[in-house]
mmCIF file of N, CA and C in Angstrom:
data_model
loop_
_atom_site.group_PDB
_atom_site.id
_atom_site.type_symbol
_atom_site.label_atom_id
_atom_site.label_comp_id
_atom_site.label_asym_id
_atom_site.label_seq_id
_atom_site.Cartn_x
_atom_site.Cartn_y
_atom_site.Cartn_z
ATOM 1 N N MET A 1 -111.386 -24.889 -6.135
ATOM 2 C CA MET A 1 -111.049 -24.412 -7.593
ATOM 3 C C MET A 1 -112.409 -23.940 -8.108
ATOM 4 N N ASP A 2 -112.214 -23.032 -8.896
ATOM 5 C CA ASP A 2 -113.385 -22.713 -9.452
ATOM 6 C C ASP A 2 -113.837 -23.751 -10.645
ATOM 7 N N PHE A 3 -115.014 -23.442 -11.239
ATOM 8 C CA PHE A 3 -115.079 -24.077 -12.312
ATOM 9 C C PHE A 3 -114.227 -23.968 -13.603
ATOM 10 N N THR A 4 -113.811 -22.989 -14.022
ATOM 11 C CA THR A 4 -113.211 -22.701 -14.934
ATOM 12 C C THR A 4 -111.882 -23.433 -14.957
ATOM 13 N N LEU A 5 -111.274 -23.452 -13.872
ATOM 14 C CA LEU A 5 -109.912 -24.359 -13.788
ATOM 15 C C LEU A 5 -110.294 -25.807 -13.795
ATOM 16 N N GLY A 6 -111.573 -26.243 -13.387
ATOM 17 C CA GLY A 6 -111.689 -27.553 -13.553
ATOM 18 C C GLY A 6 -111.816 -27.909 -14.986
ATOM 19 N N TYR A 7 -112.490 -27.070 -15.762
ATOM 20 C CA TYR A 7 -112.527 -27.366 -17.325
ATOM 21 C C TYR A 7 -111.247 -27.411 -17.858
ATOM 22 N N LEU A 8 -110.383 -26.432 -17.339
ATOM 23 C CA LEU A 8 -109.007 -26.127 -17.886
ATOM 24 C C LEU A 8 -108.150 -27.437 -17.560
ATOM 25 N N THR A 9 -108.352 -27.797 -16.311
ATOM 26 C CA THR A 9 -107.624 -29.282 -15.987
ATOM 27 C C THR A 9 -107.976 -30.439 -16.938
ATOM 28 N N GLU A 10 -109.205 -30.490 -16.980
ATOM 29 C CA GLU A 10 -110.015 -31.624 -17.993
ATOM 30 C C GLU A 10 -109.290 -31.512 -19.480
ATOM 31 N N ALA A 11 -109.412 -30.158 -19.923
ATOM 32 C CA ALA A 11 -108.951 -29.971 -21.219
ATOM 33 C C ALA A 11 -107.362 -30.278 -21.300
ATOM 34 N N ILE A 12 -106.691 -30.035 -20.450
ATOM 35 C CA ILE A 12 -105.070 -30.371 -20.503
ATOM 36 C C ILE A 12 -104.746 -31.862 -20.423
ATOM 37 N N SER A 13 -105.527 -32.509 -19.557
ATOM 38 C CA SER A 13 -105.499 -33.904 -19.481
ATOM 39 C C SER A 13 -105.643 -34.562 -20.852
ATOM 40 N N ASN A 14 -105.873 -33.916 -21.855
ATOM 41 C CA ASN A 14 -106.096 -34.520 -23.285
ATOM 42 C C ASN A 14 -104.553 -34.506 -23.819
ATOM 43 N N TYR A 15 -103.889 -33.817 -23.263
ATOM 44 C CA TYR A 15 -102.465 -33.494 -23.669
ATOM 45 C C TYR A 15 -101.161 -34.197 -22.814
ATOM 46 N N ASP A 16 -101.810 -35.146 -22.043
ATOM 47 C CA ASP A 16 -100.721 -35.709 -20.960
ATOM 48 C C ASP A 16 -99.494 -36.236 -21.363
ATOM 49 N N SER A 17 -99.166 -36.207 -22.733
ATOM 50 C CA SER A 17 -97.936 -36.614 -23.201
ATOM 51 C C SER A 17 -96.887 -35.588 -23.331
ATOM 52 N N SER A 18 -97.342 -34.417 -23.295
ATOM 53 C CA SER A 18 -96.470 -33.166 -23.184
ATOM 54 C C SER A 18 -96.127 -32.817 -21.930
ATOM 55 N N SER A 19 -94.839 -32.634 -21.712
ATOM 56 C CA SER A 19 -94.212 -32.326 -20.504
ATOM 57 C C SER A 19 -94.911 -30.913 -19.923
ATOM 58 N N VAL A 20 -95.012 -29.917 -20.936
ATOM 59 C CA VAL A 20 -95.470 -28.565 -20.504
ATOM 60 C C VAL A 20 -97.063 -28.802 -19.875
ATOM 61 N N ALA A 21 -97.791 -29.571 -20.521
ATOM 62 C CA ALA A 21 -99.178 -29.826 -19.968
ATOM 63 C C ALA A 21 -98.938 -30.494 -18.628
ATOM 64 N N LYS A 22 -98.094 -31.385 -18.391
ATOM 65 C CA LYS A 22 -97.818 -31.910 -17.004
ATOM 66 C C LYS A 22 -97.442 -31.028 -16.180
ATOM 67 N N ARG A 23 -96.590 -30.035 -16.286
ATOM 68 C CA ARG A 23 -96.287 -29.034 -15.564
ATOM 69 C C ARG A 23 -97.416 -28.087 -15.146
ATOM 70 N N ILE A 24 -98.238 -27.713 -16.177
ATOM 71 C CA ILE A 24 -99.642 -26.908 -15.700
ATOM 72 C C ILE A 24 -100.388 -27.765 -14.940
ATOM 73 N N SER A 25 -100.533 -29.040 -15.347
ATOM 74 C CA SER A 25 -101.481 -29.882 -14.479
ATOM 75 C C SER A 25 -100.966 -29.996 -13.096
ATOM 76 N N LEU A 26 -99.726 -30.059 -12.704
ATOM 77 C CA LEU A 26 -99.055 -30.069 -11.283
ATOM 78 C C LEU A 26 -99.372 -28.752 -10.727
ATOM 79 N N LYS A 27 -99.347 -27.697 -11.352
ATOM 80 C CA LYS A 27 -99.694 -26.366 -10.773
ATOM 81 C C LYS A 27 -101.185 -26.340 -10.402
ATOM 82 N N LEU A 28 -101.913 -26.862 -11.262
ATOM 83 C CA LEU A 28 -103.392 -26.779 -10.978
ATOM 84 C C LEU A 28 -103.605 -27.680 -9.719
ATOM 85 N N GLU A 29 -102.866 -28.967 -9.671
ATOM 86 C CA GLU A 29 -103.171 -29.681 -8.513
ATOM 87 C C GLU A 29 -102.654 -29.285 -7.200
ATOM 88 N N LYS A 30 -101.510 -28.636 -7.269
ATOM 89 C CA LYS A 30 -100.804 -28.047 -6.069
ATOM 90 C C LYS A 30 -101.184 -26.743 -5.466
ATOM 91 N N GLY A 31 -101.482 -25.989 -6.682
ATOM 92 C CA GLY A 31 -102.067 -24.509 -6.440
ATOM 93 C C GLY A 31 -103.376 -24.304 -5.851
ATOM 94 N N GLN A 32 -103.457 -23.405 -5.074
ATOM 95 C CA GLN A 32 -104.766 -23.030 -4.304
ATOM 96 C C GLN A 32 -105.297 -21.785 -5.106
ATOM 97 N N PHE A 33 -105.602 -21.786 -6.383
ATOM 98 C CA PHE A 33 -105.848 -20.704 -7.285
ATOM 99 C C PHE A 33 -107.375 -20.358 -6.854
ATOM 100 N N LYS A 34 -107.526 -19.159 -6.537
ATOM 101 C CA LYS A 34 -109.254 -18.784 -6.435
ATOM 102 C C LYS A 34 -109.791 -18.493 -7.790
ATOM 103 N N THR A 35 -108.987 -17.896 -8.822
ATOM 104 C CA THR A 35 -109.488 -17.495 -9.877
ATOM 105 C C THR A 35 -108.597 -18.092 -11.253
ATOM 106 N N GLU A 36 -108.999 -18.064 -12.407
ATOM 107 C CA GLU A 36 -108.052 -18.372 -13.411
ATOM 108 C C GLU A 36 -106.976 -17.382 -13.536
ATOM 109 N N ARG A 37 -107.460 -16.004 -13.293
ATOM 110 C CA ARG A 37 -106.097 -15.080 -13.325
ATOM 111 C C ARG A 37 -104.908 -15.602 -12.386
ATOM 112 N N ASP A 38 -105.350 -15.914 -11.220
ATOM 113 C CA ASP A 38 -104.274 -16.241 -10.322
ATOM 114 C C ASP A 38 -103.260 -17.426 -10.922
ATOM 115 N N LEU A 39 -104.054 -18.305 -11.654
ATOM 116 C CA LEU A 39 -103.121 -19.367 -12.208
ATOM 117 C C LEU A 39 -102.423 -18.724 -13.372
ATOM 118 N N VAL A 40 -102.910 -17.940 -14.273
ATOM 119 C CA VAL A 40 -102.310 -17.199 -15.392
ATOM 120 C C VAL A 40 -100.913 -16.386 -15.046
ATOM 121 N N LEU A 41 -101.009 -15.812 -13.767
ATOM 122 C CA LEU A 41 -99.806 -15.091 -13.310
ATOM 123 C C LEU A 41 -98.766 -16.046 -12.920
ATOM 124 N N THR A 42 -98.960 -16.910 -12.827
ATOM 125 C CA THR A 42 -97.873 -18.168 -12.319
ATOM 126 C C THR A 42 -97.414 -18.666 -13.620
ATOM 127 N N LEU A 43 -97.844 -18.543 -14.611
ATOM 128 C CA LEU A 43 -97.367 -19.389 -15.917
ATOM 129 C C LEU A 43 -96.002 -18.919 -16.493
ATOM 130 N N ASP A 44 -95.225 -19.628 -16.981
ATOM 131 C CA ASP A 44 -94.035 -19.313 -17.555
ATOM 132 C C ASP A 44 -94.303 -19.271 -19.069
ATOM 133 N N GLU A 45 -93.271 -18.851 -19.787
ATOM 134 C CA GLU A 45 -93.621 -18.348 -21.216
ATOM 135 C C GLU A 45 -94.137 -19.709 -22.005
ATOM 136 N N ASP A 46 -93.096 -20.982 -21.661
ATOM 137 C CA ASP A 46 -93.551 -22.064 -22.349
ATOM 138 C C ASP A 46 -95.093 -22.555 -22.240
ATOM 139 N N GLU A 47 -95.307 -22.223 -21.017
ATOM 140 C CA GLU A 47 -96.653 -22.877 -20.536
ATOM 141 C C GLU A 47 -97.930 -21.875 -21.138
ATOM 142 N N ILE A 48 -97.693 -20.528 -21.436
ATOM 143 C CA ILE A 48 -98.490 -19.617 -22.073
ATOM 144 C C ILE A 48 -98.721 -19.985 -23.253
ATOM 145 N N GLN A 49 -97.545 -20.205 -24.123
ATOM 146 C CA GLN A 49 -97.531 -20.708 -25.376
ATOM 147 C C GLN A 49 -98.097 -21.929 -25.673
ATOM 148 N N PHE A 50 -98.134 -23.037 -24.964
ATOM 149 C CA PHE A 50 -98.888 -24.137 -24.806
ATOM 150 C C PHE A 50 -100.086 -24.021 -24.816
ATOM 151 N N LEU A 51 -100.658 -23.076 -23.770
ATOM 152 C CA LEU A 51 -102.213 -23.096 -23.883
ATOM 153 C C LEU A 51 -102.734 -22.138 -24.873
ATOM 154 N N ASN A 52 -101.806 -21.116 -25.424
ATOM 155 C CA ASN A 52 -102.178 -20.261 -26.683
ATOM 156 C C ASN A 52 -102.717 -21.347 -27.873
ATOM 157 N N ASN A 53 -101.746 -22.345 -27.745
ATOM 158 C CA ASN A 53 -101.944 -23.342 -28.970
ATOM 159 C C ASN A 53 -103.083 -24.228 -28.707
ATOM 160 N N VAL A 54 -103.266 -24.920 -27.703
ATOM 161 C CA VAL A 54 -104.244 -25.815 -27.564
ATOM 162 C C VAL A 54 -105.812 -25.361 -27.155
ATOM 163 N N LEU A 55 -105.870 -24.060 -26.631
ATOM 164 C CA LEU A 55 -107.230 -23.679 -25.981
ATOM 165 C C LEU A 55 -107.959 -23.348 -27.310
ATOM 166 N N PRO A 56 -107.616 -22.650 -28.414
ATOM 167 C CA PRO A 56 -108.505 -22.268 -29.503
ATOM 168 C C PRO A 56 -109.107 -23.753 -29.964
ATOM 169 N N ASP A 57 -108.367 -24.891 -30.034
ATOM 170 C CA ASP A 57 -108.923 -26.265 -30.614
ATOM 171 C C ASP A 57 -110.048 -26.806 -29.482
ATOM 172 N N GLU A 58 -109.653 -26.435 -28.238
ATOM 173 C CA GLU A 58 -110.375 -26.993 -27.141
ATOM 174 C C GLU A 58 -111.844 -25.916 -27.160
ATOM 175 N N ILE A 59 -111.735 -24.798 -27.092
ATOM 176 C CA ILE A 59 -112.739 -23.929 -27.358
ATOM 177 C C ILE A 59 -113.845 -24.177 -28.180
ATOM 178 N N LYS A 60 -113.118 -24.518 -29.470
ATOM 179 C CA LYS A 60 -113.949 -24.740 -30.872
ATOM 180 C C LYS A 60 -114.573 -26.214 -30.695
ATOM 181 N N TYR A 61 -113.876 -27.128 -30.108
ATOM 182 C CA TYR A 61 -114.436 -28.522 -29.861
ATOM 183 C C TYR A 61 -115.838 -28.294 -28.977
ATOM 184 N N ALA A 62 -115.720 -27.574 -27.821
ATOM 185 C CA ALA A 62 -116.780 -27.322 -26.794
ATOM 186 C C ALA A 62 -117.878 -26.840 -27.441
ATOM 187 N N PHE A 63 -117.702 -25.641 -28.435
ATOM 188 C CA PHE A 63 -118.626 -24.959 -28.982
ATOM 189 C C PHE A 63 -119.414 -26.090 -30.167
ATOM 190 N N ASN A 64 -118.664 -26.797 -30.800
ATOM 191 C CA ASN A 64 -119.146 -27.765 -31.744
ATOM 192 C C ASN A 64 -120.057 -28.854 -31.134
ATOM 193 N N GLU A 65 -119.843 -29.084 -29.769
ATOM 194 C CA GLU A 65 -120.582 -30.038 -29.021
ATOM 195 C C GLU A 65 -121.737 -29.426 -28.420
ATOM 196 N N GLN A 66 -121.723 -28.278 -28.515
ATOM 197 C CA GLN A 66 -122.776 -27.368 -27.908
ATOM 198 C C GLN A 66 -122.802 -27.280 -26.413
ATOM 199 N N ASP A 67 -121.410 -27.310 -25.940
ATOM 200 C CA ASP A 67 -121.253 -27.236 -24.623
ATOM 201 C C ASP A 67 -120.590 -25.577 -24.398
ATOM 202 N N PHE A 68 -121.723 -24.945 -24.444
ATOM 203 C CA PHE A 68 -121.539 -23.400 -24.387
ATOM 204 C C PHE A 68 -120.648 -23.030 -23.009
ATOM 205 N N ILE A 69 -121.234 -23.630 -21.963
ATOM 206 C CA ILE A 69 -120.619 -23.248 -20.632
ATOM 207 C C ILE A 69 -119.191 -23.483 -20.650
ATOM 208 N N ARG A 70 -118.798 -24.620 -20.926
ATOM 209 C CA ARG A 70 -117.280 -25.104 -21.216
ATOM 210 C C ARG A 70 -116.520 -24.391 -22.125
ATOM 211 N N GLY A 71 -116.940 -24.107 -23.285
ATOM 212 C CA GLY A 71 -116.423 -23.185 -24.200
ATOM 213 C C GLY A 71 -116.378 -21.756 -23.663
ATOM 214 N N ASN A 72 -117.307 -21.065 -23.287
ATOM 215 C CA ASN A 72 -117.066 -19.871 -22.321
ATOM 216 C C ASN A 72 -115.994 -19.959 -21.337
ATOM 217 N N GLN A 73 -116.031 -20.875 -20.522
ATOM 218 C CA GLN A 73 -115.023 -20.742 -19.403
ATOM 219 C C GLN A 73 -113.601 -21.016 -19.887
ATOM 220 N N LEU A 74 -113.595 -21.845 -20.856
ATOM 221 C CA LEU A 74 -112.059 -22.052 -21.500
ATOM 222 C C LEU A 74 -111.877 -20.768 -22.155
ATOM 223 N N ASN A 75 -112.654 -19.966 -22.847
ATOM 224 C CA ASN A 75 -112.357 -18.721 -23.474
ATOM 225 C C ASN A 75 -111.912 -17.570 -22.534
ATOM 226 N N GLU A 76 -112.366 -17.896 -21.385
ATOM 227 C CA GLU A 76 -111.884 -16.732 -20.164
ATOM 228 C C GLU A 76 -110.572 -16.775 -20.001
ATOM 229 N N VAL A 77 -110.116 -18.042 -19.919
ATOM 230 C CA VAL A 77 -108.558 -18.403 -19.511
ATOM 231 C C VAL A 77 -107.819 -17.907 -20.964
ATOM 232 N N TYR A 78 -108.217 -18.333 -22.157
ATOM 233 C CA TYR A 78 -107.630 -17.768 -23.116
ATOM 234 C C TYR A 78 -107.217 -16.252 -23.341
ATOM 235 N N GLU A 79 -108.491 -15.470 -22.941
ATOM 236 C CA GLU A 79 -108.559 -14.281 -22.899
ATOM 237 C C GLU A 79 -107.583 -13.629 -22.022
ATOM 238 N N LEU A 80 -107.333 -14.303 -20.795
ATOM 239 C CA LEU A 80 -106.174 -13.558 -20.104
ATOM 240 C C LEU A 80 -104.723 -13.979 -20.601
ATOM 241 N N LEU A 81 -104.585 -14.937 -21.387
ATOM 242 C CA LEU A 81 -103.535 -15.094 -21.979
ATOM 243 C C LEU A 81 -102.782 -14.247 -23.003
ATOM 244 N N ILE A 82 -103.862 -13.606 -23.995
ATOM 245 C CA ILE A 82 -103.614 -12.868 -24.874
ATOM 246 C C ILE A 82 -103.561 -11.313 -24.622
#
């Protein structure tokens, strides 16, 4: 798994009460995705909507904490969704 998917897995873990987050986490655990694009291509509409809702906050948090690498990596996934 690449670093971007690792950051995404960590960000999604903050929402483990959501069934959609659990589905995405399961895909990440079971999938053998080489890139974030490979993952995005497997997402259904609910999963895409979920990530579209949570990633802006996760990206903002990362930049506020001056974790620019994490923020940029999560932004890569977000850009693939829109």
